[in-house]
PDB file of C-alpha atoms in Angstrom:
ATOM      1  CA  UNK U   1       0.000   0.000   0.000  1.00 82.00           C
ATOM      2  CA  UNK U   2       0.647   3.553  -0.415  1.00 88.00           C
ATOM      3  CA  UNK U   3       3.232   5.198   2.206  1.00 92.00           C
ATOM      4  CA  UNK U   4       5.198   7.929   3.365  1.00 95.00           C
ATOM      5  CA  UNK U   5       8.019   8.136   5.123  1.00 96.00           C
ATOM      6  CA  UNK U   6       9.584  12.328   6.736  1.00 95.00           C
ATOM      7  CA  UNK U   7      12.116  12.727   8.669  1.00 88.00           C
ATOM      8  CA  UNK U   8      11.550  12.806  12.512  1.00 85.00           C
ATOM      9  CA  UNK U   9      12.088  15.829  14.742  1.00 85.00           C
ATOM     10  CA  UNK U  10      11.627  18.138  16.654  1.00 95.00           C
ATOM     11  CA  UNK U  11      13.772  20.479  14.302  1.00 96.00           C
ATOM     12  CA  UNK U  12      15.111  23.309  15.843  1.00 97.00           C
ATOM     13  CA  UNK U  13      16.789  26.396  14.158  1.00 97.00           C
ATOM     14  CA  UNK U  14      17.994  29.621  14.600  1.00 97.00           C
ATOM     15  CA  UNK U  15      15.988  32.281  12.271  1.00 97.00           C
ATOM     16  CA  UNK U  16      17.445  32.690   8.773  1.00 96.00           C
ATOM     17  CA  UNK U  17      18.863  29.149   9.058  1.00 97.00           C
ATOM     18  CA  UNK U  18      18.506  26.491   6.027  1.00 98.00           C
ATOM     19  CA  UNK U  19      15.676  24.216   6.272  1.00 97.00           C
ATOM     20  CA  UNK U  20      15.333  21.122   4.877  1.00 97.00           C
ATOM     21  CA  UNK U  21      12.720  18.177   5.267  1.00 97.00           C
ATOM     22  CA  UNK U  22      13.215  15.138   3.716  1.00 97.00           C
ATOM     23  CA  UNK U  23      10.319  13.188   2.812  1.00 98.00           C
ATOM     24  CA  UNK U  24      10.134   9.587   0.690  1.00 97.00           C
ATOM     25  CA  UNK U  25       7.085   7.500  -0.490  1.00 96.00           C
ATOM     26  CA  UNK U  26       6.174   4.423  -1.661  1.00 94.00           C
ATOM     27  CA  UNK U  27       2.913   4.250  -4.400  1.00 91.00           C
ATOM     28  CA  UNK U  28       1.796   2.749  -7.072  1.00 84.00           C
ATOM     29  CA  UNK U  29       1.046   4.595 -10.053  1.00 81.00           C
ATOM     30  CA  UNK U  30       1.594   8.532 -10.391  1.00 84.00           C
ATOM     31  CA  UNK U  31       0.455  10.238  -6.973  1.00 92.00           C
ATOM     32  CA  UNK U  32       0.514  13.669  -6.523  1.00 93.00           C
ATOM     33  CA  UNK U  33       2.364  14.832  -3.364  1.00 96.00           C
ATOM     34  CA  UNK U  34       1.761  17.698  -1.315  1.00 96.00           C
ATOM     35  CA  UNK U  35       2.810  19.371   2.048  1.00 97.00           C
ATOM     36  CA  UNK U  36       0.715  20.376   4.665  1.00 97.00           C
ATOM     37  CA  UNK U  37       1.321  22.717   7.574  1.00 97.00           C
ATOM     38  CA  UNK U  38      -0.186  23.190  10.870  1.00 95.00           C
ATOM     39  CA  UNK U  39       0.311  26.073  12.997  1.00 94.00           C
ATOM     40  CA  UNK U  40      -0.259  25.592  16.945  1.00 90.00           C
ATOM     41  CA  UNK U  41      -3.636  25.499  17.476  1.00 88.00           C
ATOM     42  CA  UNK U  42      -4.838  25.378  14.492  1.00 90.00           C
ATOM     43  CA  UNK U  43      -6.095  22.602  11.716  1.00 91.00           C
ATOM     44  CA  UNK U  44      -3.986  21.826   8.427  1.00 94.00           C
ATOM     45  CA  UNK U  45      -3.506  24.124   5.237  1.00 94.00           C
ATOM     46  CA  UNK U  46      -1.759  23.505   2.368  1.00 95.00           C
ATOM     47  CA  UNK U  47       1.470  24.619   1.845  1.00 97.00           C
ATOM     48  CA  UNK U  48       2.596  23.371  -1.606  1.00 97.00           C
ATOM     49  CA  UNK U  49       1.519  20.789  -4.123  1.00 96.00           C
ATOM     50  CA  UNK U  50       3.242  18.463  -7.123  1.00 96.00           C
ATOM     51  CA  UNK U  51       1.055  16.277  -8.942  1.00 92.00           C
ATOM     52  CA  UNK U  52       3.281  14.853 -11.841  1.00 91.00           C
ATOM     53  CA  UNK U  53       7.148  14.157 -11.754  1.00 92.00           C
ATOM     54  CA  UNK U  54       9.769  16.406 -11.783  1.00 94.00           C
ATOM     55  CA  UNK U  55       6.911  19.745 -10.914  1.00 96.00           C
ATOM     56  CA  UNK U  56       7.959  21.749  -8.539  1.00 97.00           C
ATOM     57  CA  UNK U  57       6.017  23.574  -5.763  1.00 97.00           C
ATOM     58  CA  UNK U  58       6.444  26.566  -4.292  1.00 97.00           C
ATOM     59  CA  UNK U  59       4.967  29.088  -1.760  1.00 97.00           C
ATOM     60  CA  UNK U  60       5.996  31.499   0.955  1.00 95.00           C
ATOM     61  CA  UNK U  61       9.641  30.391   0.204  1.00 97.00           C
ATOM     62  CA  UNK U  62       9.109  27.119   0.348  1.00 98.00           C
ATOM     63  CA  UNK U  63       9.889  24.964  -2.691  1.00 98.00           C
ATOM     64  CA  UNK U  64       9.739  20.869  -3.183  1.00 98.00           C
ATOM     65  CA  UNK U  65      10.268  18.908  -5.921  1.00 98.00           C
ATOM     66  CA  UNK U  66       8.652  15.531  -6.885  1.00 97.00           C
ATOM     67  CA  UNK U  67      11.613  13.361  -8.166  1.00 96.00           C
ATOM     68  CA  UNK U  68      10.000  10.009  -9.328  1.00 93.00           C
ATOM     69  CA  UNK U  69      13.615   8.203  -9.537  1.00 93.00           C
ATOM     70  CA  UNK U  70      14.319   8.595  -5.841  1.00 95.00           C
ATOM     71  CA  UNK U  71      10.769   9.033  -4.883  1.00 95.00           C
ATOM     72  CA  UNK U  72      11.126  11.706  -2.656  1.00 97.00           C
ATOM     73  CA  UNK U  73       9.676  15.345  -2.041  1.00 98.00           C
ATOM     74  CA  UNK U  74      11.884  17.044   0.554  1.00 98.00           C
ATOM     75  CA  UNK U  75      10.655  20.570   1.353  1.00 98.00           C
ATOM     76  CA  UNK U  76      13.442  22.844   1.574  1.00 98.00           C
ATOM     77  CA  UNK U  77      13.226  26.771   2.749  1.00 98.00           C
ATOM     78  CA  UNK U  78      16.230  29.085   2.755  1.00 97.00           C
ATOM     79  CA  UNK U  79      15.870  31.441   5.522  1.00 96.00           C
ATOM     80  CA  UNK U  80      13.687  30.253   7.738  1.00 97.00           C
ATOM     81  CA  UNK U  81      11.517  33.056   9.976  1.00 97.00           C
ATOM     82  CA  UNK U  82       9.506  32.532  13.561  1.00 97.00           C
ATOM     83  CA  UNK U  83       6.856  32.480  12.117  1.00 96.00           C
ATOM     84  CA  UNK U  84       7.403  29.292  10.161  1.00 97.00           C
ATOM     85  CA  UNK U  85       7.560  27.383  13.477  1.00 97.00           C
ATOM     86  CA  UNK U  86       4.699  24.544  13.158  1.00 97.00           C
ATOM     87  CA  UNK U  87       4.616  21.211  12.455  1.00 96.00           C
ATOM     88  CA  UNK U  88       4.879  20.160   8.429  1.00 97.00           C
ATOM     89  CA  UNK U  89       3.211  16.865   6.922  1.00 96.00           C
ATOM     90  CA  UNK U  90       4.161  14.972   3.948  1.00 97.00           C
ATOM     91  CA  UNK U  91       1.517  13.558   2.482  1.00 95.00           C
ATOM     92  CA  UNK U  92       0.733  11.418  -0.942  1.00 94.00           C
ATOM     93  CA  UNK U  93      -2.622  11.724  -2.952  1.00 90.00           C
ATOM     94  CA  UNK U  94      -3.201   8.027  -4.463  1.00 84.00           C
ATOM     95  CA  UNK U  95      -5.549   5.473  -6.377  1.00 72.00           C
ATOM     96  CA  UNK U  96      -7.343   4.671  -3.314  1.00 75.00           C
ATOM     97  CA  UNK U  97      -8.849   8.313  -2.931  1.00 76.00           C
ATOM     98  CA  UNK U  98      -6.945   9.060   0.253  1.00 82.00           C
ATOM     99  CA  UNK U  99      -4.594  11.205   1.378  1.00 88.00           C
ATOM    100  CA  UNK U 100      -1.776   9.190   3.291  1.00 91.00           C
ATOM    101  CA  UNK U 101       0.185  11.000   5.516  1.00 93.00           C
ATOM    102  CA  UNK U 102       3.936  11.248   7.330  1.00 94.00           C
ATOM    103  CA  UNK U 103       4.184  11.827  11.013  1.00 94.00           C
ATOM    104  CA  UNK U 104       4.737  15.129  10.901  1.00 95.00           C
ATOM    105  CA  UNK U 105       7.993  17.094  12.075  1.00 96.00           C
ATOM    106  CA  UNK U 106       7.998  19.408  14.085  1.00 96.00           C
ATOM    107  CA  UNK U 107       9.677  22.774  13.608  1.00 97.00           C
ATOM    108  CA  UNK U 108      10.594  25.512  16.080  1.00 97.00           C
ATOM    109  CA  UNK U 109      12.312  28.471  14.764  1.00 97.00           C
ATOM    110  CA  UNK U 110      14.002  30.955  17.444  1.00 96.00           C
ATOM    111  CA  UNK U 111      14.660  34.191  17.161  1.00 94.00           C
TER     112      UNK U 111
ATOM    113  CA  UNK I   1     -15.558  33.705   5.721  1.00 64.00           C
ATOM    114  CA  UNK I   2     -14.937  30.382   7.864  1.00 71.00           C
ATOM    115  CA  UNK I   3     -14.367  27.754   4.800  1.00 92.00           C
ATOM    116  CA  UNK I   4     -14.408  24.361   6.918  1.00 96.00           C
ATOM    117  CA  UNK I   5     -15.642  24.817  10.021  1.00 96.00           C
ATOM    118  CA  UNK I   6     -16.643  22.130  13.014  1.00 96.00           C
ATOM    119  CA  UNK I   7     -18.412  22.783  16.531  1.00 96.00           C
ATOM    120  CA  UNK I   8     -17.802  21.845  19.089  1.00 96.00           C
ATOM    121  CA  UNK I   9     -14.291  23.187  19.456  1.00 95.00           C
ATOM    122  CA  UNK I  10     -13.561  21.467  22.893  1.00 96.00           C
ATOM    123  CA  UNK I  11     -15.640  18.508  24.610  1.00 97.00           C
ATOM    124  CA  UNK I  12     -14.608  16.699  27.606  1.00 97.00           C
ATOM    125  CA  UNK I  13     -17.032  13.871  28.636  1.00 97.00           C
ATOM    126  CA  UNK I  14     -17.174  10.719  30.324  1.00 97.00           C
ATOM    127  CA  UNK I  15     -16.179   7.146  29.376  1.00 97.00           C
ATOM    128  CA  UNK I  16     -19.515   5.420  28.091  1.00 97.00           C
ATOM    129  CA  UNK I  17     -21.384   8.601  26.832  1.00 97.00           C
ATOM    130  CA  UNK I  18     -22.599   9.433  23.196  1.00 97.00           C
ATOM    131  CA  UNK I  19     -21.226  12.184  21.402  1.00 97.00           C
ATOM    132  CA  UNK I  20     -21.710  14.105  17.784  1.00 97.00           C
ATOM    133  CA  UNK I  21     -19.381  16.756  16.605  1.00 97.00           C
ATOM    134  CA  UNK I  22     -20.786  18.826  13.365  1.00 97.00           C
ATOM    135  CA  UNK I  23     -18.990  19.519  10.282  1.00 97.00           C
ATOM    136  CA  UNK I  24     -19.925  22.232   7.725  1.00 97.00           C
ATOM    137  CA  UNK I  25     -18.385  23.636   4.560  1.00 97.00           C
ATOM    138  CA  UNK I  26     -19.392  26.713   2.268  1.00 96.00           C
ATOM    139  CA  UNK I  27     -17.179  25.973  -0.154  1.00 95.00           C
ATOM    140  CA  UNK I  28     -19.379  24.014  -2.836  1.00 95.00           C
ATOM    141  CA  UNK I  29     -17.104  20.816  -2.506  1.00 95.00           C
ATOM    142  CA  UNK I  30     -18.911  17.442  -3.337  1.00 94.00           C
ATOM    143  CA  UNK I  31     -16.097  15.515  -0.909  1.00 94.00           C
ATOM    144  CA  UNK I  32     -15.896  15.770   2.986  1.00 95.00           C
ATOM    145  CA  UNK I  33     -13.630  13.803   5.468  1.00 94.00           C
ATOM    146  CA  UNK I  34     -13.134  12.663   8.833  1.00 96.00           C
ATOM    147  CA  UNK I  35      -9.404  12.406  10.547  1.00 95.00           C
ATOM    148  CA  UNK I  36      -8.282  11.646  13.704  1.00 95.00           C
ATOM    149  CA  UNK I  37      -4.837  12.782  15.320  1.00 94.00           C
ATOM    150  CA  UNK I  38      -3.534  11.192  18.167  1.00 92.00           C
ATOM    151  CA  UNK I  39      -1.049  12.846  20.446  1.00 90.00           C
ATOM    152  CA  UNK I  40       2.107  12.003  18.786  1.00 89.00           C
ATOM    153  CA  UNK I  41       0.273  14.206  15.843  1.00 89.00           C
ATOM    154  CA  UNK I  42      -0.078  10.963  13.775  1.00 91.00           C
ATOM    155  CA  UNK I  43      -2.904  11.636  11.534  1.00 91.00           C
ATOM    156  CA  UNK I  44      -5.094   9.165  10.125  1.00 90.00           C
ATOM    157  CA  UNK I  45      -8.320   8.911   7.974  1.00 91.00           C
ATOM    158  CA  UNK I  46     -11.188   7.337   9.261  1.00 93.00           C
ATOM    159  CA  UNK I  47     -14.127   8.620   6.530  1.00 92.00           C
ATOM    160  CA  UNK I  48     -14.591   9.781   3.795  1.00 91.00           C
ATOM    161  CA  UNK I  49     -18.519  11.110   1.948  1.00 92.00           C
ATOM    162  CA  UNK I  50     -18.664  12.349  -1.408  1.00 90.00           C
ATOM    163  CA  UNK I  51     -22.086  13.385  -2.978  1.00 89.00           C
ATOM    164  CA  UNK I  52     -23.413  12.126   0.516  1.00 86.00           C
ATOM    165  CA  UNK I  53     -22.230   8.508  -0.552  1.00 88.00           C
ATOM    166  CA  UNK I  54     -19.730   6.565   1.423  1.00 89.00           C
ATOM    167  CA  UNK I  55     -16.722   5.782  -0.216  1.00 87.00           C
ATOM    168  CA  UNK I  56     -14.095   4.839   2.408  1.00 82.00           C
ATOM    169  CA  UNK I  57     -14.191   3.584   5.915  1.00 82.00           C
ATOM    170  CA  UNK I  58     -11.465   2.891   7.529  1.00 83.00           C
ATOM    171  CA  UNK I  59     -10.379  -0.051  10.214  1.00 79.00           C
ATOM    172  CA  UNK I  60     -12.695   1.750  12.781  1.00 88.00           C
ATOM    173  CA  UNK I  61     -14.795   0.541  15.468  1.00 90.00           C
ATOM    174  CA  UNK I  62     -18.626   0.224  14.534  1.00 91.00           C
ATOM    175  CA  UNK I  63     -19.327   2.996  17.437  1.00 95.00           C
ATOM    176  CA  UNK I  64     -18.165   5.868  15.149  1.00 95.00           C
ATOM    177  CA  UNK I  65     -21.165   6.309  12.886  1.00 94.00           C
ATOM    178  CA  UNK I  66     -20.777   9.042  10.009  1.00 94.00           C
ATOM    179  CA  UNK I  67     -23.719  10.892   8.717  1.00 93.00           C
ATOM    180  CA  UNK I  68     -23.734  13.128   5.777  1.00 93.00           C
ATOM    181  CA  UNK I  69     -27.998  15.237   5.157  1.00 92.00           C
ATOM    182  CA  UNK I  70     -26.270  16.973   2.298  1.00 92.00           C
ATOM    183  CA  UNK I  71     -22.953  17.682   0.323  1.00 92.00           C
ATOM    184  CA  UNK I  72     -22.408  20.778   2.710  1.00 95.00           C
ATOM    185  CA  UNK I  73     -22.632  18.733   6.425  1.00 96.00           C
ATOM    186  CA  UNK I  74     -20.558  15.993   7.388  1.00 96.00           C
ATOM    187  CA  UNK I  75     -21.123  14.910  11.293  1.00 96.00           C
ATOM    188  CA  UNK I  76     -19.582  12.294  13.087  1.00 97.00           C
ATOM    189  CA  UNK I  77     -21.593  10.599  15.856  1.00 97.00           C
ATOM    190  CA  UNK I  78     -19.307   8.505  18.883  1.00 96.00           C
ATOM    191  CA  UNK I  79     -21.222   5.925  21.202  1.00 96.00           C
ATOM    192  CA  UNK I  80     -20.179   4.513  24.056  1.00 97.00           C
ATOM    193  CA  UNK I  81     -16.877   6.667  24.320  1.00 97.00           C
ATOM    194  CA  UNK I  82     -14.046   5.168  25.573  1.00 96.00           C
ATOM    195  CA  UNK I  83     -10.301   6.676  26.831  1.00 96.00           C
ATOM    196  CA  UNK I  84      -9.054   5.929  23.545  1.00 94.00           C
ATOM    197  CA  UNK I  85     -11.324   8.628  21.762  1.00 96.00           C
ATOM    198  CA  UNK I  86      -9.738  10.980  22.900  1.00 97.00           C
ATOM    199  CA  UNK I  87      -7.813  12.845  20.421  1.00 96.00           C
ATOM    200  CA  UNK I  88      -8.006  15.773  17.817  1.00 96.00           C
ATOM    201  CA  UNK I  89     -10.980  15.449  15.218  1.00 97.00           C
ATOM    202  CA  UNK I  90     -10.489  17.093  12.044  1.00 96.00           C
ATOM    203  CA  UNK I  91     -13.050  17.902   9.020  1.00 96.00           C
ATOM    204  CA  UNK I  92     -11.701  18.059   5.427  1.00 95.00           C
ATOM    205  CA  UNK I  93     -13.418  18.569   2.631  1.00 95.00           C
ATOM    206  CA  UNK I  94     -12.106  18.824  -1.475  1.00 94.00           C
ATOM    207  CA  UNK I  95     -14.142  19.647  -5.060  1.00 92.00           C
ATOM    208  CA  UNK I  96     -13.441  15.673  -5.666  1.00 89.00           C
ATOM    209  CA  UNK I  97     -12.602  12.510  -5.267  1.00 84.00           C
ATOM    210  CA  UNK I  98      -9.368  12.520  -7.949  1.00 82.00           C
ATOM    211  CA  UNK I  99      -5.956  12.464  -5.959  1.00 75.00           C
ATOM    212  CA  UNK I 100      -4.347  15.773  -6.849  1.00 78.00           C
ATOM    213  CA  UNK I 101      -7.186  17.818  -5.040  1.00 87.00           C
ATOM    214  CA  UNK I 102      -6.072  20.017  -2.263  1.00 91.00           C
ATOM    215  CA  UNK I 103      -8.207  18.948   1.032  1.00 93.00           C
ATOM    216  CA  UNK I 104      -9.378  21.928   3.105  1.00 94.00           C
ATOM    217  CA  UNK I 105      -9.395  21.196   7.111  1.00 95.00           C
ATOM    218  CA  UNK I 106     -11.058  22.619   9.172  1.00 95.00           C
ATOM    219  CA  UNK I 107     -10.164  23.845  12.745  1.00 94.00           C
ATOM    220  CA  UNK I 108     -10.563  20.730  15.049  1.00 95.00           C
ATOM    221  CA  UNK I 109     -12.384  19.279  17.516  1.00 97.00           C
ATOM    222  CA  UNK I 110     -10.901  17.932  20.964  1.00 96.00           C
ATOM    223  CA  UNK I 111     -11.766  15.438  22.377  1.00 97.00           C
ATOM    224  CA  UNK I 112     -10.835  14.500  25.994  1.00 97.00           C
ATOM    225  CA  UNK I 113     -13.082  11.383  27.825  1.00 97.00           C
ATOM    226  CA  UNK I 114     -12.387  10.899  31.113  1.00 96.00           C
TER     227      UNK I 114
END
């Protein structure tokens, strides 16, 4: 079945740091892949999308890339703010009609 | 505009009492959703409705019933609650069933039995 596999955290950076999440699945056919994030409190939003290979998405300075030959989707942010601090989920859109998700990492940011 | 949104927001009850949370959307999606996170954040799907039909149901015990009057109303009735209920309920809802579409969650419901 359909899986998906992100690195576990807490992550904890200074602002302006490098970010990176890695994130790998295992599908069958062509999923799309997507990122959620979930502020404190609060329920999920999107945060970027890919639905065929080699797309990339990309919002608030965030950017992933779905690379079928190593079937992964690691988000990746270069200067990382406070604000960002939340937890971000992996997640893969298959045939079955469900989105499956990572764990989650968790991300705290400090000034 | 509130897009997804669920009441209650908090509910704390006792082991062996029945329980309903409501789920509504205004945004003209034919697809709604029921998740549950447990405390690790580990989120999982237990339902999911479109056009008011049931098209999956997860490995979940027979006491959660889902119940869907229209495409706009998705509510999730609990019997019998038990310690392990509690958790973080979350409403999602998307224009379709097809794989790329974004789901749209709403705020939560938490759950606590004691």
């Amino acid at each position: 079945g359909d899986s998906v596999t992100q690195m576990e955290g807490p992550v904890t950076l200074s602002e302006e740091a490098f970010l990176t999440i890695n994130c790998t699945y295992t599908a069958t056919g062509y999923p799309s892949l997507f990122w959620y994030v979930q502020y404190p409190g609060e329920g999920l939003q999107l945060l970027l999308k890919a639905t065929k290979a080699d797309d990339k998405g990309s919002n608030k300075g965030f950017e992933a890339t779905y690379r079928k030959e190593t079937t992964s989707f690691h988000l990746e942010k270069g200067s990382v703010q406070v604000s960002d601090s939340a937890v971000y989920f992996c997640a893969l859109g298959g045939s079955n009609y469900k989105l499956t998700f990572g764990k989650g990492t968790l991300l705290t940011v400090n000034p | 505009d509130t897009a997804v949104s669920q009441t209650p927001k908090y509910l704390v009850t006792q082991m062996g009492n029945d329980k309903s949370i409501k789920c509504e959307q205004n945004l003209g999606h034919d697809t709604m959703y029921w998740y549950k996170q447990d405390s690790k954040k580990f989120l999982k799907i237990m339902f999911s409705y479109n056009n008011k039909e049931l098209i999956i149901n997860e490995t979940v015990p027979n006491r959660f019933s889902p119940k869907s009057p229209d495409k706009a109303h998705l509510n999730l009735h609990i019997n019998s609650l038990e310690l392990g209920d509690s958790a973080v309920y979350f409403c999602a809802s998307s224009r379709g069933l097809e794989w790329q579409e974004t789901q749209y969650f709403g705020p939560g419901t938490r759950l606590l039995v004691l």
